[in-house]
DNA sequence: AATTGGGATTAAACCGGTTTAATGCTTTTT
DNA sequence: AAAAAGCATTAAACCGGTTTAATCCCAATT
């Protein structure tokens, strides 16, 4: 590899100052003679000059990066969400630094500090097992704007959400209409706010229906397929007619457990999920669930945070994306 | 937010030179009096000084980043692979810049240049729809070491692979033992080398068995669930007793298509996949497939590229990870 | 007393750019 | 003919660090 061409090299060969080169290449060429402009641009091609990114970052005080914290890259909802972020970020010449916290407070903190150290211009946080005030503190202290996904910020700030309360309600209405009042919920051990809301919306409807959900009918587990699978025994022991799995991953785990218990969905037991990961239309039977626009949530989040980065005075924005009940085959009507 | 503390501020308050501060904080403190060392460290805490990452990157000519190119973040195999990279990279104070090419040559090229522009210290490339020589050229020209996953580099270089040839053979042996000679393969439209090898290993065994697989029995489609689903009709039209789906995602798409065609797996038709994504143990019936150690492939790749980054003279390394047939329930014995 | 040798510290150059405030030269304007 | 205005260009400061090559001071040698 040939040694890297610097702006000084280019200036020398063009017999002009580095200032001139810099100005021209940054489009502030209005005041230069077209002869000079041509010469410089020509040489740039010839020598293959590309400005040093780190040098630019230093002086501009920005490396055009966005720190992104999710619980788990592996969850299809989040990987879709990340795709949305990536698409929008790249479009605006930013790059996401993606971190998976695995729901560990320790890792979350570590990644938070890593983002700070690397001088991320902003952050998108879809995982917050730690205290939100704590996060807010660290980030504020370092002047890094951030946006919480699906978690109402304690402090006011930009926000992207898909109405979880509503999603829960949709599901409850649906289940009640199909005759299911004997229901078990499989939720998170340490629920983030969005999960809480999801559950609240769900429980509210049942409450109003005169068939409230008792506390012991909410079983908690990890938000993974494995977690769902592990919860099966406890769930079935309560003999519900329907299960609300707080997300699709958990539902898939339950599918497996239920199958192995010799039961059939939806004939013997009904189940609904949440997220509408693309897989949910492939499993048997197709899962009835609430669609969250993961990709759009990602791209909106990126859009918002970039706006905030580039203009700290922008008025606060809240993007609320619609949720939608996807009626498929995992619930049957009962008498 | 209070304005950022610089090394100059700290030096001023400690009444020493910035050199002193820099040396001490970088552990080259051997020659400083313990009094000075203490004072500086004390003040660092007090003032919350953190060296500016961009400034460090400039002078060190490294931002400690690794560009990572995968076809699709959404594919569970790759998201697992990415987790492996992340874990190892972070451990060594690097950060991955993750890009999904979506198998588009255009995007791939774009991300390649983006990595170059951002001065990635190295790259891990698990997606190569473009000509490998082309990639090699760009990266070499810029002195960026890279490592190809599962793709034999045209030029010699470090390599991480899980033996695809072997994986294909395993599957073929298995299928033949179960009596399946009437087989259809569902492969990629633009197969990368690993997919080709997978298929070669598979076809070789059938060849040697005296029951070669005719060219028209290889159906190509996209490497997604949707792609698998879309291929169903063509596959079933050939009335095979077994299907080899070139990866699990495709297999899942086929599951759906087969179910909708009113057929039952494995009673009416058998199917095997490749990758052993965690989902394959959850679907019905559980999928027989070849396990690839995605996480380990990621962490090995990261380890290798970091070694290469930090010492360009290191001897070339090839890591070959074992593949393993996972015998589950999607194939029945016939004959 | 002059020289040597360390230990402790720092001035200054440098990394590769961007930006502000000049500096010359012409050309107009008064 | 002097002053003002315009155009093209650049010197120099700066971003926030790291590193090399001094410098300073005092104790130990010769």
PDB file of C-alpha atoms in Angstrom, chain A residues 1 52-55 57-58 63-65 72-74 76 79-80 83 86 90 93-95 97-100 102 110-111 114 117-118 140-143 225-226 252-253 255-256 259-260 278-279 281-284 286, chain B residues 1 52-55 57-58 63-65 72-74 76 79-80 83 86 90 93-95 97-100 102 110-111 114 117-118 140-143 225-226 252-253 255-256 259-260 278-279 281-284 286:
ATOM      1  CA  UNK A   1       0.000   0.000   0.000  1.00  0.00           C
ATOM      2  CA  UNK A  52      -8.592  11.832   7.039  1.00  0.00           C
ATOM      3  CA  UNK A  53     -11.728  10.998   8.937  1.00  0.00           C
ATOM      4  CA  UNK A  54     -10.151  11.186  12.353  1.00  0.00           C
ATOM      5  CA  UNK A  55      -8.679  14.589  11.696  1.00  0.00           C
ATOM      6  CA  UNK A  57     -13.734  14.314  13.549  1.00  0.00           C
ATOM      7  CA  UNK A  58     -11.351  16.056  15.872  1.00  0.00           C
ATOM      8  CA  UNK A  63     -17.328  11.423  14.350  1.00  0.00           C
ATOM      9  CA  UNK A  64     -20.867  11.130  13.086  1.00  0.00           C
ATOM     10  CA  UNK A  65     -21.733   8.074  15.118  1.00  0.00           C
ATOM     11  CA  UNK A  72     -30.314  -8.460  22.157  1.00  0.00           C
ATOM     12  CA  UNK A  73     -29.344  -8.335  18.522  1.00  0.00           C
ATOM     13  CA  UNK A  74     -30.648 -11.823  18.118  1.00  0.00           C
ATOM     14  CA  UNK A  76     -35.862 -10.534  15.314  1.00  0.00           C
ATOM     15  CA  UNK A  79     -32.628  -6.877  14.373  1.00  0.00           C
ATOM     16  CA  UNK A  80     -35.378  -5.416  12.257  1.00  0.00           C
ATOM     17  CA  UNK A  83     -32.007  -2.310  10.119  1.00  0.00           C
ATOM     18  CA  UNK A  86     -28.905   1.676   9.875  1.00  0.00           C
ATOM     19  CA  UNK A  90     -26.299   5.881   6.618  1.00  0.00           C
ATOM     20  CA  UNK A  93     -23.822   9.988   6.858  1.00  0.00           C
ATOM     21  CA  UNK A  94     -23.947   8.608  10.355  1.00  0.00           C
ATOM     22  CA  UNK A  95     -22.949   5.182  11.475  1.00  0.00           C
ATOM     23  CA  UNK A  97     -22.409   1.727  17.046  1.00  0.00           C
ATOM     24  CA  UNK A  98     -24.482  -1.251  17.999  1.00  0.00           C
ATOM     25  CA  UNK A  99     -24.334  -2.758  21.450  1.00  0.00           C
ATOM     26  CA  UNK A 100     -26.323  -5.660  22.881  1.00  0.00           C
ATOM     27  CA  UNK A 102     -28.208  -8.908  27.120  1.00  0.00           C
ATOM     28  CA  UNK A 110     -20.306  -0.405  30.253  1.00  0.00           C
ATOM     29  CA  UNK A 111     -21.717   0.311  26.819  1.00  0.00           C
ATOM     30  CA  UNK A 114     -18.096   3.240  25.919  1.00  0.00           C
ATOM     31  CA  UNK A 117     -15.771   7.688  25.560  1.00  0.00           C
ATOM     32  CA  UNK A 118     -16.110   7.245  21.838  1.00  0.00           C
ATOM     33  CA  UNK A 140     -26.552  14.814  30.062  1.00  0.00           C
ATOM     34  CA  UNK A 141     -23.292  15.402  31.790  1.00  0.00           C
ATOM     35  CA  UNK A 142     -21.566  14.648  28.543  1.00  0.00           C
ATOM     36  CA  UNK A 143     -23.931  16.593  26.398  1.00  0.00           C
ATOM     37  CA  UNK A 225     -37.779 -18.663  23.194  1.00  0.00           C
ATOM     38  CA  UNK A 226     -36.073 -20.579  25.926  1.00  0.00           C
ATOM     39  CA  UNK A 252     -42.602 -19.522  20.093  1.00  0.00           C
ATOM     40  CA  UNK A 253     -41.064 -21.086  23.160  1.00  0.00           C
ATOM     41  CA  UNK A 255     -45.549 -23.338  21.180  1.00  0.00           C
ATOM     42  CA  UNK A 256     -42.809 -25.874  21.650  1.00  0.00           C
ATOM     43  CA  UNK A 259     -46.659 -29.308  21.637  1.00  0.00           C
ATOM     44  CA  UNK A 260     -44.500 -31.434  23.832  1.00  0.00           C
ATOM     45  CA  UNK A 278     -41.697 -12.115  10.407  1.00  0.00           C
ATOM     46  CA  UNK A 279     -41.424 -15.590  11.756  1.00  0.00           C
ATOM     47  CA  UNK A 281     -46.440 -15.943   9.897  1.00  0.00           C
ATOM     48  CA  UNK A 282     -44.356 -19.066   9.309  1.00  0.00           C
ATOM     49  CA  UNK A 283     -44.913 -21.139  12.399  1.00  0.00           C
ATOM     50  CA  UNK A 284     -47.815 -23.560  12.875  1.00  0.00           C
ATOM     51  CA  UNK A 286     -49.670 -18.828  12.329  1.00  0.00           C
TER      52      UNK A 286
ATOM     53  CA  UNK B   1     -23.701  20.231  30.526  1.00  0.00           C
ATOM     54  CA  UNK B  52     -10.831  12.995  23.701  1.00  0.00           C
ATOM     55  CA  UNK B  53     -11.276   9.906  21.605  1.00  0.00           C
ATOM     56  CA  UNK B  54     -11.056  11.688  18.290  1.00  0.00           C
ATOM     57  CA  UNK B  55      -7.842  13.408  19.223  1.00  0.00           C
ATOM     58  CA  UNK B  57      -7.551   8.460  17.091  1.00  0.00           C
ATOM     59  CA  UNK B  58      -5.913  11.114  15.000  1.00  0.00           C
ATOM     60  CA  UNK B  63     -10.098   4.657  15.914  1.00  0.00           C
ATOM     61  CA  UNK B  64     -10.148   1.037  16.987  1.00  0.00           C
ATOM     62  CA  UNK B  65     -13.010   0.043  14.765  1.00  0.00           C
ATOM     63  CA  UNK B  72     -28.441  -9.412   6.441  1.00  0.00           C
ATOM     64  CA  UNK B  73     -28.574  -8.612  10.133  1.00  0.00           C
ATOM     65  CA  UNK B  74     -31.956 -10.231  10.284  1.00  0.00           C
ATOM     66  CA  UNK B  76     -30.403 -15.460  12.917  1.00  0.00           C
ATOM     67  CA  UNK B  79     -27.057 -12.011  14.206  1.00  0.00           C
ATOM     68  CA  UNK B  80     -25.481 -14.740  16.251  1.00  0.00           C
ATOM     69  CA  UNK B  83     -22.766 -11.267  18.715  1.00  0.00           C
ATOM     70  CA  UNK B  86     -19.063  -7.871  19.303  1.00  0.00           C
ATOM     71  CA  UNK B  90     -15.248  -5.135  22.901  1.00  0.00           C
ATOM     72  CA  UNK B  93     -11.350  -2.323  23.013  1.00  0.00           C
ATOM     73  CA  UNK B  94     -12.539  -2.366  19.442  1.00  0.00           C
ATOM     74  CA  UNK B  95     -15.973  -1.590  18.187  1.00  0.00           C
ATOM     75  CA  UNK B  97     -19.177  -1.022  12.477  1.00  0.00           C
ATOM     76  CA  UNK B  98     -21.935  -3.276  11.267  1.00  0.00           C
ATOM     77  CA  UNK B  99     -23.273  -3.064   7.750  1.00  0.00           C
ATOM     78  CA  UNK B 100     -25.916  -5.182   6.062  1.00  0.00           C
ATOM     79  CA  UNK B 102     -28.796  -7.077   1.583  1.00  0.00           C
ATOM     80  CA  UNK B 110     -20.817   1.603  -0.702  1.00  0.00           C
ATOM     81  CA  UNK B 111     -20.150   0.084   2.695  1.00  0.00           C
ATOM     82  CA  UNK B 114     -17.581   3.872   3.916  1.00  0.00           C
ATOM     83  CA  UNK B 117     -13.361   6.515   4.627  1.00  0.00           C
ATOM     84  CA  UNK B 118     -13.962   5.950   8.299  1.00  0.00           C
ATOM     85  CA  UNK B 140      -5.156  -3.429   0.003  1.00  0.00           C
ATOM     86  CA  UNK B 141      -4.758  -0.039  -1.536  1.00  0.00           C
ATOM     87  CA  UNK B 142      -5.805   1.443   1.760  1.00  0.00           C
ATOM     88  CA  UNK B 143      -3.776  -0.870   3.893  1.00  0.00           C
ATOM     89  CA  UNK B 225     -37.988 -17.561   4.566  1.00  0.00           C
ATOM     90  CA  UNK B 226     -39.899 -15.865   1.818  1.00  0.00           C
ATOM     91  CA  UNK B 252     -38.616 -22.586   7.383  1.00  0.00           C
ATOM     92  CA  UNK B 253     -40.144 -21.021   4.317  1.00  0.00           C
ATOM     93  CA  UNK B 255     -42.146 -25.764   5.966  1.00  0.00           C
ATOM     94  CA  UNK B 256     -44.849 -23.201   5.500  1.00  0.00           C
ATOM     95  CA  UNK B 259     -47.991 -27.317   5.154  1.00  0.00           C
ATOM     96  CA  UNK B 260     -50.173 -25.180   2.944  1.00  0.00           C
ATOM     97  CA  UNK B 278     -31.782 -21.634  17.477  1.00  0.00           C
ATOM     98  CA  UNK B 279     -35.209 -21.570  15.970  1.00  0.00           C
ATOM     99  CA  UNK B 281     -35.256 -26.669  17.570  1.00  0.00           C
ATOM    100  CA  UNK B 282     -38.556 -24.873  18.071  1.00  0.00           C
ATOM    101  CA  UNK B 283     -40.426 -25.408  14.864  1.00  0.00           C
ATOM    102  CA  UNK B 284     -42.593 -28.458  14.138  1.00  0.00           C
ATOM    103  CA  UNK B 286     -37.744 -29.974  14.850  1.00  0.00           C
TER     104      UNK B 286
END
